[in-house]
Amino acid sequence: MKAPGDQAMPTRQRSVGSFLLIAYVFAILTLLFWLILIIAWFNDSGSVTGSIIGPFLTRLGLFLAIPACFSIGTMIHTGNLRGALKRREIGRLKELNSLIWGVLSFFLTNPVSGAMLILARGPLGQVVASGTSSIPEDRILVVEHMSKLYPVRRSFSQVMSRETEAVVHAVDDVSFELRRGQVAGLAGESGSGKTTVLRVALGLTPTTSGSIFFNGKDISKMSGKELKQVRTKMQVVFQDPYESVNPRMTVFDIVAEGLYVNKLVSSRNEAIERVEKSLRDVQLTPPTEYIYRHPHELSGGQRQRVAIARALVLGPELIMADEPVSMLDVSVRAEVMNVLLSVRQKQGISVLMVTHDLALSKDAVDQLAIMYLGKIVEQGPAQAVVSSPYHPYTQALVAAVPVPDPTGPRIRILAKGEIPTNIAPPSACRFHPRCPLAKPICSETEPLMLEVSPGRQVACHFWKEANEGFLRGTTEEQVVELAK
Amino acid sequence: MYYNTTAGDVKAVDGLSFELHEKEVLGIVGESGCGKSSLASTLIKLLPTNARIVDGKILLEGDDLVAMSDSEIRRKVRWTKISVIPQGAMNSLNPIFRVGDQITESITCHTDVKKSDAKARAAQLLTLVGVDPARAKNYPHEFSGGMKQRAMIAMALSLSPKVLIADEPTTALDVIVQAGIVELLLSIRRELGLAIILISHDLALVAQMSDSVAIMYAGKIVEYGPSKNVYLTPLHPYTQGLQKAFADIRKPRQPLVSIPGFPPDLIDPPKGCRFSPRCQYAKEVCNSEEPPLLEAEPGHSVACHFWREIRSGGGKT
């Protein structure tokens, strides 16, 4: 009776011993991880480094803690520990010790690194105390101090040698508002952050700091479930209709998908009815002719109208459109723009449009904001901004737009060079290295956004001189001969 | 020029005639699918295998390029007399070779110059187009979009051609960068005495650069003449429609006007005038008879049955 038990004992002990060793190793590594995290935190508090160190170490912590728990779990399974506890043998308490460490490491590393992450996010940008109560009823979208920074990926050695972190300032402290039933435009060169503003406003990517109020509610603090509900009221139309509609789905499937996802229809007939109404709204008539077609049977303009129909079918209050016509032919651009503007008029839908076409935005947009390197440099009524720009950057954009008239003014180049990278944007006024009017103050003090005339805001130290100089240039129809 | 497809011949470029004078900038304007780019590749005979030139002549300084053999074209014409800046030049550079080497290669391929001389020439060309020659050893991904475009222009100029075909040279570039490229092309023309064929869908851009302009629709020229005449007194309804659809930044806010419908299928184009299904002036004759390209004013020709009525009536809006 006794013999078999005694013989089995040593082998079991040996295997337990190796488990014990593994458990200790992992417990020590977990401790080390803690130590690194705390040191990194104290050294870098106030900088953005935490946001990279944080996730990296969290992963390391999980990597260590999970096997630690496994080894301890196996140890318990062997029954050795239970026996030790029963017999209250002092020597066995070592194993108890390791068990405690293993469990602690598992339960503590995750919440702690999570908390570290939250703390690390804090100092990324100044979180502005948002006055939720002060959002007027007629503002469908209010963006307050929105910033979006993307950390640049660093190699392991860079992380370890604690090289300064690079961050792309895609959007930096942008504020604007959109009234109900209006069309707002965001214009600027590629890389100015217009599309990022749109993505953040849609809740497709979280803000780094700042708030976005849609119908008075801050979407940057919403959960996924709440966002899903809000998105039925806030729809998007993408730039390229050749990419944004699924070629294997019919027009009906494309447009009705949102209805089914949000469970807004109970029967197929109801879905068909809603889809047909939506297609009529975008002037794809008669809808029966288009409803079972595939995208390859449609022209570019028709595809984009299907994309608009898809946005409309949910009955949104706000449509965000990212360069909705830039991929289309000139002769159909106006048509698609008019579809968008007519639904605005008939159904009171507000539109936030990203565009780089100033000539078009003058005709289609009510409020225009000009962006440069992640900041809004000028905003106001579109017609006024385009015909009498205050900011030298807006002027450079306007002057570079060709006019379809061979006898008209020639395009002029008012900005030197090309848009710099926004990893390390220029100091103070970001436009100063390219600005023809730049003075020393421009690289020292950042110009504040000033309301210079009713509804017109500009961030430039010399807006007055710039505006006068520009108007003199255009009113005299001064034809600057290109490359004399 | 027709493309052979399983669905039948695509008549991409159909019965087209124009002249290009020395040092002239000719703008060719049209929507996508109207045959602009097919025209460009026909001119240097860089055609895909399913394309064939059915009829016609391309006379360059009196020599007919259509009759020439491929090897003759390669030796005597392509790049040395006519060169082309391809559409989407941004992606036309080979990403795994240095920019300078690619320009050098285009020189050594067509001529017998030594490699060191070709390198010196490449540096000279880069300076000409406003790129720092030291950047020649960079790879294309280290260039910005505007710089890649400039490098492509340098490459096209490498053998000092007489004619430069620029196919949508500024698509996908920002306006300020576009302005720089336009300025560059015009200064090159002035300095080197080139003739440029500018192919674009951008009516405004062509207005800025060209001396004469041809408006293409569905593989045909519908209006052709000196830029001033075509822009100020457009006679073809399509030209007028395009002009209205184009927002002008100088004018006060106005509603946008579009041309209804969409371009026809070039396998089976509409009978008679190809624009008739979309035309507000269309009458029965437009559906049966194809209007010839007639000279309405000296040098300014138009292919429309009703250009007289259009000129006297609602010609200009």
mmCIF file of N, CA, C and O in Angstrom, chain A residues 104-176:
data_model
loop_
_atom_site.group_PDB
_atom_site.id
_atom_site.type_symbol
_atom_site.label_atom_id
_atom_site.label_comp_id
_atom_site.label_asym_id
_atom_site.label_seq_id
_atom_site.Cartn_x
_atom_site.Cartn_y
_atom_site.Cartn_z
ATOM 1 N N LEU A 104 -0.722 37.695 -7.585
ATOM 2 C CA LEU A 104 -0.602 39.158 -7.495
ATOM 3 C C LEU A 104 -0.201 39.756 -8.832
ATOM 4 O O LEU A 104 -0.785 40.730 -9.301
ATOM 5 N N SER A 105 0.822 39.119 -9.456
ATOM 6 C CA SER A 105 1.318 39.686 -10.706
ATOM 7 C C SER A 105 0.214 39.700 -11.750
ATOM 8 O O SER A 105 0.072 40.648 -12.512
ATOM 9 N N PHE A 106 -0.606 38.656 -11.768
ATOM 10 C CA PHE A 106 -1.663 38.614 -12.773
ATOM 11 C C PHE A 106 -2.715 39.682 -12.509
ATOM 12 O O PHE A 106 -3.125 40.406 -13.399
ATOM 13 N N PHE A 107 -3.130 39.759 -11.232
ATOM 14 C CA PHE A 107 -4.229 40.689 -10.963
ATOM 15 C C PHE A 107 -3.789 42.142 -10.908
ATOM 16 O O PHE A 107 -4.595 43.030 -11.066
ATOM 17 N N LEU A 108 -2.515 42.352 -10.638
ATOM 18 C CA LEU A 108 -2.068 43.741 -10.486
ATOM 19 C C LEU A 108 -1.528 44.355 -11.772
ATOM 20 O O LEU A 108 -1.757 45.514 -12.038
ATOM 21 N N THR A 109 -0.807 43.553 -12.576
ATOM 22 C CA THR A 109 -0.161 44.185 -13.729
ATOM 23 C C THR A 109 -1.167 44.822 -14.669
ATOM 24 O O THR A 109 -0.960 45.929 -15.140
ATOM 25 N N ASN A 110 -2.259 44.133 -14.943
ATOM 26 C CA ASN A 110 -3.170 44.677 -15.935
ATOM 27 C C ASN A 110 -3.835 45.977 -15.501
ATOM 28 O O ASN A 110 -3.711 46.971 -16.184
ATOM 29 N N PRO A 111 -4.490 45.980 -14.318
ATOM 30 C CA PRO A 111 -5.091 47.261 -13.911
ATOM 31 C C PRO A 111 -4.052 48.349 -13.739
ATOM 32 O O PRO A 111 -4.284 49.495 -14.130
ATOM 33 N N VAL A 112 -2.879 47.991 -13.237
ATOM 34 C CA VAL A 112 -1.886 49.044 -12.985
ATOM 35 C C VAL A 112 -1.387 49.624 -14.304
ATOM 36 O O VAL A 112 -1.341 50.838 -14.495
ATOM 37 N N SER A 113 -1.061 48.736 -15.252
ATOM 38 C CA SER A 113 -0.568 49.294 -16.517
ATOM 39 C C SER A 113 -1.678 50.060 -17.216
ATOM 40 O O SER A 113 -1.423 51.062 -17.886
ATOM 41 N N GLY A 114 -2.914 49.599 -17.034
ATOM 42 C CA GLY A 114 -4.045 50.350 -17.590
ATOM 43 C C GLY A 114 -4.106 51.735 -17.000
ATOM 44 O O GLY A 114 -4.246 52.741 -17.703
ATOM 45 N N ALA A 115 -3.941 51.791 -15.674
ATOM 46 C CA ALA A 115 -3.995 53.093 -14.998
ATOM 47 C C ALA A 115 -2.850 53.975 -15.472
ATOM 48 O O ALA A 115 -3.025 55.173 -15.700
ATOM 49 N N MET A 116 -1.675 53.352 -15.672
ATOM 50 C CA MET A 116 -0.515 54.094 -16.161
ATOM 51 C C MET A 116 -0.826 54.703 -17.526
ATOM 52 O O MET A 116 -0.481 55.842 -17.806
ATOM 53 N N LEU A 117 -1.485 53.896 -18.339
ATOM 54 C CA LEU A 117 -1.849 54.358 -19.681
ATOM 55 C C LEU A 117 -2.729 55.585 -19.595
ATOM 56 O O LEU A 117 -2.521 56.577 -20.294
ATOM 57 N N ILE A 118 -3.718 55.503 -18.743
ATOM 58 C CA ILE A 118 -4.650 56.625 -18.619
ATOM 59 C C ILE A 118 -3.898 57.865 -18.150
ATOM 60 O O ILE A 118 -4.075 58.963 -18.670
ATOM 61 N N LEU A 119 -3.010 57.647 -17.156
ATOM 62 C CA LEU A 119 -2.219 58.773 -16.658
ATOM 63 C C LEU A 119 -1.336 59.334 -17.769
ATOM 64 O O LEU A 119 -1.201 60.536 -17.926
ATOM 65 N N ALA A 120 -0.738 58.425 -18.557
ATOM 66 C CA ALA A 120 0.192 58.860 -19.588
ATOM 67 C C ALA A 120 -0.512 59.673 -20.663
ATOM 68 O O ALA A 120 0.075 60.536 -21.289
ATOM 69 N N ARG A 121 -1.763 59.369 -20.896
ATOM 70 C CA ARG A 121 -2.504 60.122 -21.909
ATOM 71 C C ARG A 121 -2.757 61.552 -21.461
ATOM 72 O O ARG A 121 -2.956 62.435 -22.277
ATOM 73 N N GLY A 122 -2.778 61.738 -20.146
ATOM 74 C CA GLY A 122 -3.152 63.042 -19.595
ATOM 75 C C GLY A 122 -2.390 64.210 -20.183
ATOM 76 O O GLY A 122 -2.998 65.092 -20.793
ATOM 77 N N PRO A 123 -1.072 64.241 -20.049
ATOM 78 C CA PRO A 123 -0.341 65.455 -20.399
ATOM 79 C C PRO A 123 -0.151 65.671 -21.903
ATOM 80 O O PRO A 123 0.531 66.593 -22.283
ATOM 81 N N LEU A 124 -0.782 64.856 -22.762
ATOM 82 C CA LEU A 124 -0.596 65.006 -24.203
ATOM 83 C C LEU A 124 -1.023 66.373 -24.711
ATOM 84 O O LEU A 124 -0.437 66.928 -25.611
ATOM 85 N N GLY A 125 -2.062 66.875 -24.186
ATOM 86 C CA GLY A 125 -2.512 68.195 -24.629
ATOM 87 C C GLY A 125 -3.329 68.746 -23.479
ATOM 88 O O GLY A 125 -3.746 67.999 -22.612
ATOM 89 N N GLN A 126 -3.523 70.034 -23.484
ATOM 90 C CA GLN A 126 -4.272 70.571 -22.373
ATOM 91 C C GLN A 126 -5.742 70.202 -22.534
ATOM 92 O O GLN A 126 -6.355 70.500 -23.539
ATOM 93 N N VAL A 127 -6.270 69.495 -21.567
ATOM 94 C CA VAL A 127 -7.681 69.142 -21.631
ATOM 95 C C VAL A 127 -8.464 70.362 -21.180
ATOM 96 O O VAL A 127 -8.271 70.867 -20.080
ATOM 97 N N VAL A 128 -9.297 70.835 -22.068
ATOM 98 C CA VAL A 128 -10.016 72.053 -21.752
ATOM 99 C C VAL A 128 -11.304 71.687 -21.042
ATOM 100 O O VAL A 128 -12.034 70.801 -21.479
ATOM 101 N N ALA A 129 -11.537 72.331 -19.959
ATOM 102 C CA ALA A 129 -12.794 72.118 -19.243
ATOM 103 C C ALA A 129 -13.929 72.534 -20.169
ATOM 104 O O ALA A 129 -14.001 73.670 -20.597
ATOM 105 N N SER A 130 -14.758 71.556 -20.515
ATOM 106 C CA SER A 130 -15.761 71.857 -21.521
ATOM 107 C C SER A 130 -17.095 72.224 -20.879
ATOM 108 O O SER A 130 -17.585 71.512 -20.022
ATOM 109 N N GLY A 131 -17.617 73.316 -21.307
ATOM 110 C CA GLY A 131 -18.909 73.751 -20.797
ATOM 111 C C GLY A 131 -20.029 73.156 -21.627
ATOM 112 O O GLY A 131 -20.465 73.741 -22.593
ATOM 113 N N THR A 132 -20.467 71.978 -21.242
ATOM 114 C CA THR A 132 -21.467 71.269 -22.029
ATOM 115 C C THR A 132 -22.755 72.077 -22.113
ATOM 116 O O THR A 132 -23.465 72.045 -23.117
ATOM 117 N N SER A 133 -23.059 72.800 -21.052
ATOM 118 C CA SER A 133 -24.351 73.467 -20.963
ATOM 119 C C SER A 133 -24.454 74.613 -21.957
ATOM 120 O O SER A 133 -25.543 74.999 -22.355
ATOM 121 N N SER A 134 -23.305 75.144 -22.412
ATOM 122 C CA SER A 134 -23.355 76.371 -23.196
ATOM 123 C C SER A 134 -23.470 76.124 -24.691
ATOM 124 O O SER A 134 -23.309 77.031 -25.484
ATOM 125 N N ILE A 135 -23.719 74.876 -25.127
ATOM 126 C CA ILE A 135 -23.842 74.623 -26.562
ATOM 127 C C ILE A 135 -25.224 75.068 -27.029
ATOM 128 O O ILE A 135 -26.231 74.527 -26.603
ATOM 129 N N PRO A 136 -25.283 76.062 -27.907
ATOM 130 C CA PRO A 136 -26.590 76.524 -28.365
ATOM 131 C C PRO A 136 -27.300 75.441 -29.178
ATOM 132 O O PRO A 136 -26.670 74.590 -29.800
ATOM 133 N N GLU A 137 -28.619 75.527 -29.160
ATOM 134 C CA GLU A 137 -29.467 74.525 -29.795
ATOM 135 C C GLU A 137 -29.233 74.442 -31.305
ATOM 136 O O GLU A 137 -29.310 73.375 -31.893
ATOM 137 N N ASP A 138 -28.919 75.579 -31.937
ATOM 138 C CA ASP A 138 -28.837 75.563 -33.405
ATOM 139 C C ASP A 138 -27.474 75.122 -33.930
ATOM 140 O O ASP A 138 -27.247 75.106 -35.123
ATOM 141 N N ARG A 139 -26.556 74.747 -33.044
ATOM 142 C CA ARG A 139 -25.269 74.238 -33.504
ATOM 143 C C ARG A 139 -25.344 72.724 -33.544
ATOM 144 O O ARG A 139 -25.476 72.087 -32.507
ATOM 145 N N ILE A 140 -25.256 72.172 -34.736
ATOM 146 C CA ILE A 140 -25.339 70.710 -34.819
ATOM 147 C C ILE A 140 -24.006 70.084 -34.429
ATOM 148 O O ILE A 140 -23.946 69.042 -33.809
ATOM 149 N N LEU A 141 -22.928 70.771 -34.763
ATOM 150 C CA LEU A 141 -21.613 70.221 -34.448
ATOM 151 C C LEU A 141 -20.740 71.332 -33.893
ATOM 152 O O LEU A 141 -20.635 72.398 -34.477
ATOM 153 N N VAL A 142 -20.183 71.082 -32.721
ATOM 154 C CA VAL A 142 -19.251 72.046 -32.152
ATOM 155 C C VAL A 142 -17.968 71.297 -31.831
ATOM 156 O O VAL A 142 -17.988 70.288 -31.131
ATOM 157 N N VAL A 143 -16.877 71.769 -32.381
ATOM 158 C CA VAL A 143 -15.587 71.151 -32.102
ATOM 159 C C VAL A 143 -14.795 72.129 -31.251
ATOM 160 O O VAL A 143 -14.661 73.295 -31.603
ATOM 161 N N GLU A 144 -14.348 71.653 -30.086
ATOM 162 C CA GLU A 144 -13.613 72.538 -29.182
ATOM 163 C C GLU A 144 -12.208 72.006 -28.956
ATOM 164 O O GLU A 144 -12.046 70.914 -28.420
ATOM 165 N N HIS A 145 -11.254 72.778 -29.323
ATOM 166 C CA HIS A 145 -9.838 72.469 -29.048
ATOM 167 C C HIS A 145 -9.468 71.046 -29.421
ATOM 168 O O HIS A 145 -8.810 70.345 -28.664
ATOM 169 N N MET A 146 -9.922 70.594 -30.573
ATOM 170 C CA MET A 146 -9.613 69.231 -30.978
ATOM 171 C C MET A 146 -8.137 69.107 -31.354
ATOM 172 O O MET A 146 -7.615 69.896 -32.127
ATOM 173 N N SER A 147 -7.473 68.122 -30.772
ATOM 174 C CA SER A 147 -6.097 67.813 -31.175
ATOM 175 C C SER A 147 -6.005 66.336 -31.454
ATOM 176 O O SER A 147 -6.661 65.534 -30.794
ATOM 177 N N LYS A 148 -5.220 66.007 -32.442
ATOM 178 C CA LYS A 148 -4.991 64.603 -32.712
ATOM 179 C C LYS A 148 -3.515 64.431 -33.015
ATOM 180 O O LYS A 148 -2.992 64.997 -33.976
ATOM 181 N N LEU A 149 -2.841 63.712 -32.154
ATOM 182 C CA LEU A 149 -1.420 63.453 -32.367
ATOM 183 C C LEU A 149 -1.243 61.972 -32.652
ATOM 184 O O LEU A 149 -1.883 61.141 -32.035
ATOM 185 N N TYR A 150 -0.420 61.678 -33.629
ATOM 186 C CA TYR A 150 -0.107 60.279 -33.898
ATOM 187 C C TYR A 150 1.348 60.054 -33.542
ATOM 188 O O TYR A 150 2.231 60.696 -34.100
ATOM 189 N N PRO A 151 1.619 59.143 -32.598
ATOM 190 C CA PRO A 151 3.030 58.858 -32.315
ATOM 191 C C PRO A 151 3.655 58.161 -33.513
ATOM 192 O O PRO A 151 3.020 57.343 -34.166
ATOM 193 N N VAL A 152 4.894 58.538 -33.801
ATOM 194 C CA VAL A 152 5.606 57.885 -34.897
ATOM 195 C C VAL A 152 6.198 56.596 -34.351
ATOM 196 O O VAL A 152 6.746 56.562 -33.255
ATOM 197 N N ARG A 153 6.042 55.540 -35.086
ATOM 198 C CA ARG A 153 6.502 54.252 -34.597
ATOM 199 C C ARG A 153 8.024 54.266 -34.411
ATOM 200 O O ARG A 153 8.764 54.729 -35.268
ATOM 201 N N ARG A 154 8.462 53.740 -33.279
ATOM 202 C CA ARG A 154 9.899 53.709 -33.029
ATOM 203 C C ARG A 154 10.368 52.273 -32.928
ATOM 204 O O ARG A 154 9.616 51.388 -32.548
ATOM 205 N N SER A 155 11.634 52.077 -33.213
ATOM 206 C CA SER A 155 12.169 50.728 -33.130
ATOM 207 C C SER A 155 12.420 50.393 -31.663
ATOM 208 O O SER A 155 12.429 51.259 -30.794
ATOM 209 N N PHE A 156 12.635 49.098 -31.383
ATOM 210 C CA PHE A 156 12.851 48.656 -30.015
ATOM 211 C C PHE A 156 14.052 49.367 -29.400
ATOM 212 O O PHE A 156 14.003 49.831 -28.275
ATOM 213 N N SER A 157 15.128 49.496 -30.206
ATOM 214 C CA SER A 157 16.333 50.127 -29.652
ATOM 215 C C SER A 157 16.072 51.596 -29.354
ATOM 216 O O SER A 157 16.597 52.145 -28.386
ATOM 217 N N GLN A 158 15.253 52.222 -30.168
ATOM 218 C CA GLN A 158 14.935 53.631 -29.911
ATOM 219 C C GLN A 158 14.155 53.773 -28.612
ATOM 220 O O GLN A 158 14.353 54.704 -27.837
ATOM 221 N N VAL A 159 13.236 52.824 -28.380
ATOM 222 C CA VAL A 159 12.456 52.864 -27.149
ATOM 223 C C VAL A 159 13.389 52.672 -25.964
ATOM 224 O O VAL A 159 13.323 53.381 -24.963
ATOM 225 N N MET A 160 14.301 51.698 -26.094
ATOM 226 C CA MET A 160 15.176 51.367 -24.982
ATOM 227 C C MET A 160 16.172 52.487 -24.702
ATOM 228 O O MET A 160 16.468 52.788 -23.560
ATOM 229 N N SER A 161 16.682 53.125 -25.785
ATOM 230 C CA SER A 161 17.647 54.199 -25.562
ATOM 231 C C SER A 161 16.925 55.507 -25.242
ATOM 232 O O SER A 161 17.539 56.558 -25.144
ATOM 233 N N ARG A 162 15.634 55.427 -25.120
ATOM 234 C CA ARG A 162 14.787 56.554 -24.737
ATOM 235 C C ARG A 162 15.054 57.774 -25.615
ATOM 236 O O ARG A 162 15.223 58.894 -25.157
ATOM 237 N N GLU A 163 15.093 57.508 -26.911
ATOM 238 C CA GLU A 163 15.245 58.592 -27.883
ATOM 239 C C GLU A 163 13.980 59.448 -27.829
ATOM 240 O O GLU A 163 12.887 58.937 -27.583
ATOM 241 N N THR A 164 14.124 60.726 -28.083
ATOM 242 C CA THR A 164 12.953 61.584 -27.995
ATOM 243 C C THR A 164 11.869 61.099 -28.936
ATOM 244 O O THR A 164 12.131 60.737 -30.063
ATOM 245 N N GLU A 165 10.686 61.142 -28.417
ATOM 246 C CA GLU A 165 9.563 60.635 -29.177
ATOM 247 C C GLU A 165 9.132 61.606 -30.266
ATOM 248 O O GLU A 165 9.034 62.808 -30.041
ATOM 249 N N ALA A 166 8.876 61.066 -31.456
ATOM 250 C CA ALA A 166 8.364 61.903 -32.537
ATOM 251 C C ALA A 166 6.853 61.743 -32.592
ATOM 252 O O ALA A 166 6.318 60.665 -32.407
ATOM 253 N N VAL A 167 6.178 62.855 -32.802
ATOM 254 C CA VAL A 167 4.729 62.846 -32.844
ATOM 255 C C VAL A 167 4.282 63.629 -34.067
ATOM 256 O O VAL A 167 4.812 64.693 -34.355
ATOM 257 N N VAL A 168 3.324 63.099 -34.813
ATOM 258 C CA VAL A 168 2.749 63.848 -35.921
ATOM 259 C C VAL A 168 1.599 64.690 -35.383
ATOM 260 O O VAL A 168 0.653 64.153 -34.822
ATOM 261 N N HIS A 169 1.722 65.986 -35.532
ATOM 262 C CA HIS A 169 0.648 66.869 -35.078
ATOM 263 C C HIS A 169 -0.377 66.995 -36.198
ATOM 264 O O HIS A 169 -0.378 67.971 -36.922
ATOM 265 N N ALA A 170 -1.197 65.979 -36.346
ATOM 266 C CA ALA A 170 -2.132 65.984 -37.474
ATOM 267 C C ALA A 170 -3.154 67.102 -37.326
ATOM 268 O O ALA A 170 -3.436 67.836 -38.267
ATOM 269 N N VAL A 171 -3.710 67.223 -36.134
ATOM 270 C CA VAL A 171 -4.661 68.298 -35.855
ATOM 271 C C VAL A 171 -4.253 68.896 -34.523
ATOM 272 O O VAL A 171 -3.997 68.169 -33.575
ATOM 273 N N ASP A 172 -4.152 70.204 -34.463
ATOM 274 C CA ASP A 172 -3.616 70.830 -33.268
ATOM 275 C C ASP A 172 -4.520 71.970 -32.821
ATOM 276 O O ASP A 172 -4.528 73.037 -33.420
ATOM 277 N N ASP A 173 -5.301 71.725 -31.803
ATOM 278 C CA ASP A 173 -6.130 72.746 -31.192
ATOM 279 C C ASP A 173 -7.047 73.433 -32.215
ATOM 280 O O ASP A 173 -6.951 74.624 -32.458
ATOM 281 N N VAL A 174 -7.914 72.647 -32.797
ATOM 282 C CA VAL A 174 -8.845 73.175 -33.788
ATOM 283 C C VAL A 174 -10.227 73.327 -33.161
ATOM 284 O O VAL A 174 -10.700 72.429 -32.476
ATOM 285 N N SER A 175 -10.827 74.493 -33.354
ATOM 286 C CA SER A 175 -12.193 74.716 -32.869
ATOM 287 C C SER A 175 -13.025 75.316 -33.982
ATOM 288 O O SER A 175 -12.575 76.216 -34.674
ATOM 289 N N PHE A 176 -14.210 74.788 -34.169
ATOM 290 C CA PHE A 176 -15.151 75.426 -35.097
ATOM 291 C C PHE A 176 -16.547 74.916 -34.797
ATOM 292 O O PHE A 176 -16.713 73.981 -34.009
#
